[in-house]
Short mmCIF file of C-alpha atoms in Angstrom, two decimals:
data_model
loop_
_atom_site.label_atom_id
_atom_site.label_comp_id
_atom_site.label_asym_id
_atom_site.label_seq_id
_atom_site.Cartn_x
_atom_site.Cartn_y
_atom_site.Cartn_z
CA UNK V 57 29.09 159.38 44.54
CA UNK V 58 29.20 160.10 48.27
CA UNK V 59 26.01 159.74 50.23
CA UNK V 60 25.12 161.73 53.27
CA UNK V 61 23.47 160.21 56.30
CA UNK V 62 23.31 163.29 58.40
CA UNK V 63 19.83 164.77 59.10
CA UNK V 64 20.90 168.04 57.58
CA UNK V 65 21.12 166.34 54.09
CA UNK V 66 17.54 165.13 54.09
CA UNK V 67 15.58 168.02 55.62
CA UNK V 68 13.93 170.67 53.67
CA UNK V 69 14.48 174.07 55.41
CA UNK V 70 10.93 175.02 54.58
CA UNK V 71 9.70 172.02 56.61
CA UNK V 72 12.12 172.19 59.54
CA UNK V 73 14.59 175.05 59.49
CA UNK V 74 15.98 174.24 62.96
CA UNK V 75 16.84 170.68 61.92
CA UNK V 76 18.22 171.99 58.65
CA UNK V 77 20.47 174.54 60.35
CA UNK V 78 21.49 172.59 63.49
CA UNK V 79 20.86 168.91 62.73
CA UNK V 80 24.31 168.24 61.46
CA UNK V 81 26.01 169.68 64.60
CA UNK V 82 23.55 167.76 66.86
CA UNK V 83 24.30 164.56 65.10
CA UNK V 84 28.11 164.93 65.18
CA UNK V 85 28.44 166.38 68.69
CA UNK V 86 28.84 164.24 71.79
CA UNK V 87 28.28 165.79 75.23
CA UNK V 88 31.61 165.63 77.04
CA UNK V 89 31.48 163.14 79.92
CA UNK V 90 32.42 165.79 82.48
CA UNK V 91 29.66 168.19 81.39
CA UNK V 92 25.87 168.04 81.69
CA UNK V 93 25.46 169.77 78.31
CA UNK V 94 27.20 170.60 75.04
CA UNK V 95 27.04 174.05 73.52
CA UNK V 96 29.12 175.74 70.87
CA UNK V 97 30.73 179.05 71.68
CA UNK V 98 29.94 179.20 75.45
CA UNK V 99 31.52 175.92 76.34
CA UNK V 100 34.44 176.52 73.88
CA UNK V 101 35.20 179.80 75.42
CA UNK V 102 34.88 178.51 79.00
CA UNK V 103 37.37 175.73 78.15
CA UNK V 104 39.90 178.22 76.67
CA UNK V 105 39.49 180.57 79.70
CA UNK V 106 39.91 177.67 82.04
CA UNK V 107 43.04 176.45 80.24
CA UNK V 108 44.56 179.90 80.42
CA UNK V 109 43.90 180.21 84.19
CA UNK V 110 45.15 176.63 84.66
CA UNK V 111 48.53 177.62 83.14
CA UNK V 112 48.74 180.71 85.28
CA UNK V 113 47.84 178.93 88.48
CA UNK V 114 50.15 175.99 87.89
CA UNK V 115 53.12 178.43 87.34
CA UNK V 116 52.08 180.44 90.43
CA UNK V 117 51.89 177.19 92.43
CA UNK V 118 55.30 175.92 91.37
CA UNK V 119 57.24 179.20 91.61
CA UNK V 120 56.05 180.89 94.91
CA UNK V 121 57.32 184.40 95.68
CA UNK V 122 57.53 187.52 93.51
CA UNK V 123 54.23 188.99 92.61
CA UNK V 124 52.06 188.91 95.79
CA UNK V 125 48.83 188.62 93.69
CA UNK V 126 50.18 185.36 91.98
CA UNK V 127 51.60 184.14 95.29
CA UNK V 128 48.10 184.29 96.85
CA UNK V 129 46.45 182.61 93.82
CA UNK V 130 49.16 179.93 93.73
CA UNK V 131 48.77 179.15 97.40
CA UNK V 132 44.98 178.85 97.24
CA UNK V 133 45.06 176.67 94.08
CA UNK V 134 47.93 174.64 95.36
CA UNK V 135 46.12 173.78 98.58
CA UNK V 136 43.14 172.73 96.56
CA UNK V 137 45.34 170.36 94.43
CA UNK V 138 47.10 168.89 97.45
CA UNK V 139 44.81 165.86 97.63
CA UNK V 140 47.02 164.09 100.09
CA UNK V 141 46.62 166.94 102.57
CA UNK V 142 42.86 167.01 102.05
CA UNK V 143 42.69 163.32 102.78
CA UNK V 144 44.77 163.66 105.84
CA UNK V 145 42.75 166.51 107.22
CA UNK V 146 39.51 164.47 106.96
CA UNK V 147 36.60 166.25 108.53
CA UNK V 148 38.74 168.03 111.15
CA UNK V 149 38.26 171.41 109.45
CA UNK V 150 34.50 171.17 110.46
CA UNK V 151 35.26 170.73 114.19
CA UNK V 152 34.09 174.25 115.15
CA UNK V 153 30.85 173.90 113.16
CA UNK V 154 30.27 170.42 114.55
CA UNK V 155 30.43 171.84 118.08
CA UNK V 156 27.80 174.40 117.25
CA UNK V 157 25.49 171.77 115.73
CA UNK V 158 25.97 169.39 118.75
CA UNK V 159 24.63 172.09 121.06
CA UNK V 160 21.26 172.41 119.27
CA UNK V 161 18.45 171.78 121.72
CA UNK V 162 15.99 174.71 121.28
CA UNK V 163 15.23 177.82 119.14
CA UNK V 164 18.26 179.69 120.56
CA UNK V 165 20.92 177.17 119.84
CA UNK V 166 19.16 176.37 116.48
CA UNK V 167 19.51 180.07 115.50
CA UNK V 168 23.27 179.94 116.44
CA UNK V 169 23.83 176.88 114.31
CA UNK V 170 21.80 178.26 111.36
CA UNK V 171 23.95 181.47 111.32
CA UNK V 172 27.11 179.43 111.43
CA UNK V 173 26.02 177.25 108.54
CA UNK V 174 24.84 180.14 106.41
CA UNK V 175 28.25 181.73 106.81
CA UNK V 176 29.87 178.80 104.99
CA UNK V 177 27.23 178.45 102.26
CA UNK V 178 25.01 175.72 103.78
CA UNK V 179 21.38 176.50 103.04
CA UNK V 180 19.68 175.35 106.13
CA UNK V 181 16.14 176.31 107.14
CA UNK V 182 15.85 179.51 105.02
CA UNK V 183 18.01 181.99 103.06
CA UNK V 184 18.88 185.48 104.25
CA UNK V 185 20.90 188.07 102.45
CA UNK V 186 21.05 191.61 101.06
CA UNK V 187 18.45 192.66 98.50
CA UNK V 188 17.36 195.89 96.85
CA UNK V 189 14.24 197.34 98.32
CA UNK V 190 11.65 196.76 95.56
CA UNK V 191 9.91 200.00 96.49
CA UNK V 192 13.17 202.04 96.64
CA UNK V 193 15.73 200.41 94.57
CA UNK V 194 18.38 202.80 95.71
CA UNK V 195 18.44 201.22 99.18
CA UNK V 196 19.66 197.72 100.37
CA UNK V 197 17.70 195.97 102.91
CA UNK V 198 17.63 192.40 104.41
CA UNK V 199 15.75 189.76 102.41
CA UNK V 200 14.53 186.44 103.95
CA UNK V 201 13.36 183.76 101.66
CA UNK V 202 12.21 180.11 101.86
CA UNK V 203 14.88 177.42 101.67
CA UNK V 204 16.23 174.56 103.68
CA UNK V 205 15.62 171.82 101.04
CA UNK V 206 18.20 169.33 99.71
CA UNK V 207 16.22 168.67 96.52
CA UNK V 208 15.97 171.32 93.81
CA UNK V 209 12.25 172.13 94.24
CA UNK V 210 9.39 171.54 96.72
CA UNK V 211 7.51 169.40 94.08
CA UNK V 212 10.10 166.65 94.36
CA UNK V 213 8.90 166.04 97.94
CA UNK V 214 5.11 166.51 97.38
CA UNK V 215 4.39 164.85 94.04
CA UNK V 216 4.24 161.05 93.65
CA UNK V 217 5.10 160.58 89.99
CA UNK V 218 7.56 157.87 88.93
CA UNK V 219 10.38 160.43 88.65
CA UNK V 220 9.77 162.07 92.01
CA UNK V 221 9.57 158.77 93.87
CA UNK V 222 12.79 157.60 92.20
CA UNK V 223 14.56 160.72 93.00
CA UNK V 224 13.54 160.69 96.70
CA UNK V 225 14.90 157.13 97.01
CA UNK V 226 18.18 158.28 95.47
CA UNK V 227 18.31 161.28 97.77
CA UNK V 228 17.72 159.02 100.80
CA UNK V 229 20.63 156.84 99.64
CA UNK V 230 22.78 159.92 99.18
CA UNK V 231 22.04 161.28 102.66
CA UNK V 232 22.62 157.88 104.23
CA UNK V 233 25.94 157.61 102.47
CA UNK V 234 27.06 160.94 103.88
CA UNK V 235 26.11 159.84 107.35
CA UNK V 236 27.88 156.57 107.03
CA UNK V 237 30.98 158.40 105.87
CA UNK V 238 30.66 160.66 108.86
CA UNK V 239 30.78 157.68 111.15
CA UNK V 240 27.27 156.29 111.72
CA UNK V 241 26.22 152.74 111.29
CA UNK V 242 24.22 151.72 108.15
CA UNK V 243 21.11 151.36 110.27
CA UNK V 244 21.58 154.66 112.04
CA UNK V 245 22.30 156.41 108.79
CA UNK V 246 19.25 155.04 107.07
CA UNK V 247 17.13 156.22 109.95
CA UNK V 248 18.76 159.61 109.93
CA UNK V 249 18.16 160.06 106.25
CA UNK V 250 14.49 159.10 106.73
CA UNK V 251 14.22 161.75 109.39
CA UNK V 252 15.84 164.45 107.29
CA UNK V 253 13.53 163.78 104.36
CA UNK V 254 10.53 163.89 106.65
CA UNK V 255 11.58 167.23 108.04
CA UNK V 256 12.36 168.58 104.59
CA UNK V 257 8.92 167.36 103.35
CA UNK V 258 7.34 169.37 106.18
CA UNK V 259 9.33 172.47 105.05
CA UNK V 260 8.29 171.89 101.44
CA UNK V 261 4.63 171.76 102.56
CA UNK V 262 4.85 175.38 103.90
CA UNK V 263 6.93 176.62 100.85
CA UNK V 264 5.49 178.46 97.91
CA UNK V 265 5.40 176.65 94.66
CA UNK V 266 7.68 178.03 91.90
CA UNK V 267 4.86 179.97 90.21
CA UNK V 268 3.76 181.76 93.38
CA UNK V 269 7.42 182.34 94.26
CA UNK V 270 7.91 184.34 91.02
CA UNK V 271 5.20 186.90 91.95
CA UNK V 272 7.25 190.07 92.70
CA UNK V 273 4.33 191.77 94.53
CA UNK V 274 3.22 188.89 96.63
CA UNK V 275 6.81 188.15 97.63
CA UNK V 276 7.53 191.69 98.86
CA UNK V 277 6.46 191.88 102.48
CA UNK V 278 8.16 194.34 104.75
CA UNK V 279 7.58 192.62 108.05
CA UNK V 280 10.74 194.26 109.45
CA UNK V 281 12.55 192.65 112.34
CA UNK V 282 9.69 193.10 114.78
CA UNK V 283 7.30 191.50 112.44
CA UNK V 284 9.66 188.63 111.74
CA UNK V 285 9.96 187.97 115.48
CA UNK V 286 6.17 188.05 115.83
CA UNK V 287 5.72 185.64 112.91
CA UNK V 288 8.28 183.14 114.30
CA UNK V 289 8.72 183.76 118.04
CA UNK V 290 10.34 180.40 118.81
CA UNK V 291 13.36 181.10 116.68
CA UNK V 292 15.95 183.37 118.34
CA UNK V 293 16.32 186.07 115.56
CA UNK V 294 18.46 188.25 117.78
CA UNK V 295 21.00 185.52 118.09
CA UNK V 296 20.81 184.65 114.37
CA UNK V 297 21.42 188.22 113.24
CA UNK V 298 24.23 188.66 115.87
CA UNK V 299 25.84 185.43 114.65
CA UNK V 300 25.51 186.62 111.04
CA UNK V 301 27.40 189.84 111.87
CA UNK V 302 24.43 192.20 111.41
CA UNK V 303 23.01 192.56 114.92
CA UNK V 304 21.31 195.84 114.25
CA UNK V 305 19.49 194.93 111.05
CA UNK V 306 15.81 196.14 111.13
CA UNK V 307 14.71 196.63 107.54
CA UNK V 308 13.63 193.19 106.32
CA UNK V 309 11.37 191.89 103.55
CA UNK V 310 9.99 188.35 103.71
CA UNK V 311 9.08 186.44 100.56
CA UNK V 312 6.50 184.28 102.35
CA UNK V 313 5.18 185.14 105.77
CA UNK V 314 3.35 181.78 105.68
CA UNK V 315 6.61 179.97 105.28
CA UNK V 316 8.05 181.74 108.33
CA UNK V 317 5.09 180.86 110.40
CA UNK V 318 5.06 177.27 109.25
CA UNK V 319 8.84 177.02 109.96
CA UNK V 320 8.30 178.31 113.46
CA UNK V 321 6.03 175.46 114.30
CA UNK V 322 8.69 173.06 113.11
CA UNK V 323 11.22 174.56 115.48
CA UNK V 324 9.46 173.22 118.50
CA UNK V 325 7.80 170.13 116.92
CA UNK V 326 11.06 168.72 115.75
CA UNK V 327 13.34 166.86 118.14
CA UNK V 328 16.76 168.27 118.75
CA UNK V 329 18.54 165.10 117.47
CA UNK V 330 16.67 165.44 114.14
CA UNK V 331 17.65 169.04 113.78
CA UNK V 332 21.29 168.02 114.46
CA UNK V 333 21.13 165.33 111.79
CA UNK V 334 19.49 167.69 109.33
CA UNK V 335 22.15 170.46 110.01
CA UNK V 336 24.91 167.93 109.67
CA UNK V 337 23.95 166.64 106.26
CA UNK V 338 23.33 170.15 104.95
CA UNK V 339 26.83 171.12 106.17
CA UNK V 340 28.42 168.01 104.59
CA UNK V 341 26.54 168.69 101.36
CA UNK V 342 27.81 172.29 101.24
CA UNK V 343 31.44 171.34 101.82
CA UNK V 344 31.76 167.92 100.24
CA UNK V 345 34.15 169.31 97.58
CA UNK V 346 36.46 170.52 100.35
CA UNK V 347 36.58 167.16 102.09
CA UNK V 348 38.24 163.76 101.20
CA UNK V 349 37.35 162.18 97.93
CA UNK V 350 34.86 159.76 99.44
CA UNK V 351 32.59 162.63 100.38
CA UNK V 352 32.95 164.26 96.99
CA UNK V 353 32.28 160.96 95.14
CA UNK V 354 29.12 160.42 97.16
CA UNK V 355 27.81 163.85 96.31
CA UNK V 356 28.77 163.57 92.63
CA UNK V 357 26.90 160.24 92.30
CA UNK V 358 23.77 161.98 93.32
CA UNK V 359 24.42 165.18 91.31
CA UNK V 360 25.14 163.13 88.27
CA UNK V 361 21.72 161.54 88.52
CA UNK V 362 20.11 165.00 88.55
CA UNK V 363 22.09 166.45 85.66
CA UNK V 364 23.10 163.54 83.55
CA UNK V 365 26.74 164.35 83.92
CA UNK V 366 28.65 160.99 83.60
CA UNK V 367 32.02 161.87 85.06
CA UNK V 368 33.41 164.16 87.69
CA UNK V 369 35.59 166.93 86.26
CA UNK V 370 39.32 166.59 86.64
CA UNK V 371 40.69 167.90 89.95
CA UNK V 372 42.51 170.77 88.29
CA UNK V 373 39.35 172.05 86.62
CA UNK V 374 37.50 172.12 89.94
CA UNK V 375 40.39 173.83 91.59
CA UNK V 376 40.56 176.49 88.91
CA UNK V 377 36.85 177.16 89.30
CA UNK V 378 37.18 177.18 93.07
CA UNK V 379 40.09 179.65 92.96
CA UNK V 380 38.17 181.96 90.62
CA UNK V 381 35.16 181.66 92.95
CA UNK V 382 37.08 182.61 96.10
CA UNK V 383 39.52 185.06 94.62
CA UNK V 384 37.66 186.42 91.61
CA UNK V 385 39.15 189.89 91.65
CA UNK V 386 42.68 188.37 91.57
CA UNK V 387 42.00 185.86 88.81
CA UNK V 388 40.29 188.73 87.05
CA UNK V 389 43.50 190.76 87.05
CA UNK V 390 45.61 188.10 85.63
CA UNK V 391 43.12 187.16 83.00
CA UNK V 392 42.53 190.72 81.75
CA UNK V 393 46.30 191.39 81.55
CA UNK V 394 46.68 188.95 78.68
CA UNK V 395 43.13 188.21 77.42
CA UNK V 396 41.34 191.57 77.57
CA UNK V 397 43.47 194.65 77.17
CA UNK V 398 42.51 198.24 77.81
CA UNK V 399 42.11 198.70 74.10
CA UNK V 400 39.72 195.77 74.01
CA UNK V 401 37.73 197.26 76.84
CA UNK V 402 37.50 200.60 75.00
CA UNK V 403 36.37 198.87 71.82
CA UNK V 404 33.74 196.89 73.65
CA UNK V 405 32.52 199.93 75.54
CA UNK V 406 32.23 201.81 72.23
CA UNK V 407 30.10 199.10 70.56
CA UNK V 408 27.78 198.87 73.55
CA UNK V 409 27.31 202.52 73.77
CA UNK V 410 26.75 202.70 69.96
CA UNK V 411 23.91 200.14 70.47
CA UNK V 412 22.44 202.33 73.18
CA UNK V 413 22.57 205.32 70.84
CA UNK V 414 20.84 203.34 68.11
CA UNK V 415 18.09 202.41 70.63
CA UNK V 416 17.70 206.10 71.39
CA UNK V 417 17.25 206.88 67.83
CA UNK V 418 14.74 204.04 67.46
CA UNK V 419 12.77 205.30 70.45
CA UNK V 420 12.47 208.76 68.80
CA UNK V 421 11.05 207.19 65.60
CA UNK V 422 8.66 204.65 67.13
CA UNK V 423 5.08 205.42 65.76
CA UNK V 424 3.27 203.22 68.27
CA UNK V 425 4.72 204.71 71.50
CA UNK V 426 3.25 207.89 72.97
CA UNK V 427 5.38 210.86 74.06
CA UNK V 428 5.00 210.21 77.80
CA UNK V 429 6.13 206.57 77.37
CA UNK V 430 9.04 207.64 75.08
CA UNK V 431 10.13 210.15 77.73
CA UNK V 432 10.13 207.42 80.39
CA UNK V 433 12.02 205.10 78.10
CA UNK V 434 14.65 207.72 77.43
CA UNK V 435 15.09 208.40 81.11
CA UNK V 436 15.62 204.70 81.80
CA UNK V 437 18.12 204.42 78.90
CA UNK V 438 19.99 207.50 80.23
CA UNK V 439 20.14 205.96 83.68
CA UNK V 440 21.48 202.54 82.50
CA UNK V 441 24.85 201.46 83.83
CA UNK V 442 27.41 199.36 81.94
CA UNK V 443 29.88 196.93 83.41
CA UNK V 444 32.18 196.06 80.54
CA UNK V 445 35.20 193.77 80.83
CA UNK V 446 36.28 194.38 84.37
CA UNK V 447 35.72 196.59 87.37
CA UNK V 448 36.86 200.14 87.71
CA UNK V 449 38.58 199.24 90.95
CA UNK V 450 39.75 195.77 91.95
CA UNK V 451 38.87 194.61 95.52
CA UNK V 452 41.96 193.57 97.33
CA UNK V 453 41.99 190.12 99.12
CA UNK V 454 42.33 190.17 102.78
CA UNK V 455 42.46 186.36 103.13
CA UNK V 456 45.39 184.66 104.81
CA UNK V 457 45.95 181.58 102.76
CA UNK V 458 47.33 178.51 104.55
CA UNK V 459 48.18 174.93 103.64
CA UNK V 460 44.68 173.56 104.42
CA UNK V 461 42.29 173.77 101.54
CA UNK V 462 39.07 173.40 103.44
CA UNK V 463 40.10 176.10 105.99
CA UNK V 464 41.02 178.48 103.09
CA UNK V 465 37.71 177.92 101.34
CA UNK V 466 35.60 178.24 104.48
CA UNK V 467 37.33 181.53 105.34
CA UNK V 468 36.72 182.88 101.81
CA UNK V 469 33.02 181.99 102.10
CA UNK V 470 32.69 183.75 105.40
CA UNK V 471 34.49 186.84 104.13
CA UNK V 472 32.33 187.14 101.09
CA UNK V 473 29.09 186.64 103.12
CA UNK V 474 30.27 189.28 105.61
CA UNK V 475 30.99 191.69 102.75
CA UNK V 476 27.52 191.20 101.21
CA UNK V 477 25.64 191.41 104.53
CA UNK V 478 27.47 194.62 105.38
CA UNK V 479 25.59 196.31 102.44
CA UNK V 480 22.31 196.13 104.38
CA UNK V 481 21.19 199.54 105.40
CA UNK V 482 23.41 201.39 103.04
CA UNK V 483 22.78 203.06 99.65
CA UNK V 484 23.04 200.72 96.61
CA UNK V 485 26.48 200.34 95.08
CA UNK V 486 25.76 200.07 91.29
CA UNK V 487 29.41 199.56 90.53
CA UNK V 488 29.74 196.35 92.56
CA UNK V 489 30.43 193.38 90.22
CA UNK V 490 28.54 190.22 90.97
CA UNK V 491 30.71 187.87 88.89
CA UNK V 492 34.45 187.56 88.14
CA UNK V 493 35.99 188.98 85.01
CA UNK V 494 36.89 185.54 83.52
CA UNK V 495 33.21 184.37 83.71
CA UNK V 496 31.62 183.41 80.40
CA UNK V 497 28.26 185.06 80.89
CA UNK V 498 26.43 188.37 80.26
CA UNK V 499 23.16 189.78 81.43
CA UNK V 500 20.86 192.69 81.95
CA UNK V 501 19.94 193.28 85.58
CA UNK V 502 16.50 194.83 85.73
CA UNK V 503 16.68 195.83 89.33
CA UNK V 504 19.98 197.60 88.77
CA UNK V 505 19.15 198.72 85.24
CA UNK V 506 22.56 197.66 84.27
CA UNK V 507 24.20 195.74 81.39
CA UNK V 508 27.03 193.43 82.32
CA UNK V 509 29.59 192.02 79.88
CA UNK V 510 32.57 190.42 81.71
CA UNK V 511 35.88 189.98 79.91
CA UNK V 512 35.41 186.23 79.94
CA UNK V 513 32.62 186.29 77.38
CA UNK V 514 34.11 189.12 75.32
CA UNK V 515 36.15 186.57 73.41
CA UNK V 516 36.02 185.11 69.95
CA UNK V 517 33.67 184.14 68.44
CA UNK V 518 31.43 186.57 70.40
CA UNK V 519 33.79 189.50 70.37
CA UNK V 520 37.13 190.64 69.06
CA UNK V 521 38.40 194.23 69.26
#
């Protein structure tokens, strides 16, 4: 007689149905060393999609020429995979940004540097981007929010529990390691890390906590450009917006006016040398994956502590993800050619619309909803948009791909930020996709009133035409 030692064999489903249903899988499943979590279906599909793109990109890399789309993908992926060239380049690709940071001495030059860092994905001081106007969702305006922290939340700086203290020490070691790799002595790096954490702690103190930050009414404040300048007069907003490529932006909502006022005090109270160190580590943190392995390893050691991920992903996996992130409409085209046909798209659209029709029928029959509410619900359902599989029109890539991976990646980031900021002041484009077709995800967007199902998630076991 065989005995069963798994939890599923000894649990009564009437006592613990979750353990009865899932206990066996939990007991048998080991979290992969290169992932922070294990999950059936999602991760299985992600791995399959990634393996498919890996094969496509390797072939494109090794056989240049022919299809221009594949040639572009192969060049970008190949530059990422060329670790020898990345090592040889060192931090030279950051020279232009370094020069901007080195000039910081006041609110004007700080604004110049902030705009330059935001263009490449470094979250210094605050965040700024395009948002829907909460009081007229058909329009796109500028949105300024709190930011500027290296740790995930303000509470990590302000609470003194065992976990928070330990994480702050680890963060200090991480910042110091970046500065040492960047050429500073151990002592100078330790001092620089201490100064950065002190500055970020001051930023955390003027930041909303995560509960207040979720309040959609309190975080909608149409200060506009003139009000923003009044709230923070020591930061050169004209130079920031010009450097961001939107010199004429006027319509701006601010999530926390108190944050903007508090940040303005730090502009003059913080020494230029401290701002320069702060900006430098935020830049290095944002581009560590584009730099030699020593930078990437230093960052992963800290991220692994945050997430529990034991091992860094293989280089090819990171390069596949990076290529999809930079050239998503190109990877989307090659993915859907073989993994999500026009027939599959038609079948998925048919199912989604059938569900919407069923919801319409349910609305008509609901006994607890009054007629006025039903009418509003029908109007919302009728206005819902559906992004199924892949976009109606693929965006062409205008990037010129060279041999330098960091240069390619920085150019891609700048181009995407410029594209998004250019939406400010224009009517909302409800057909614009916010993720690539191979992505394993799906969501309902309440602001857009849209359902999104990329081809990446419309795969077995979730979907089959």
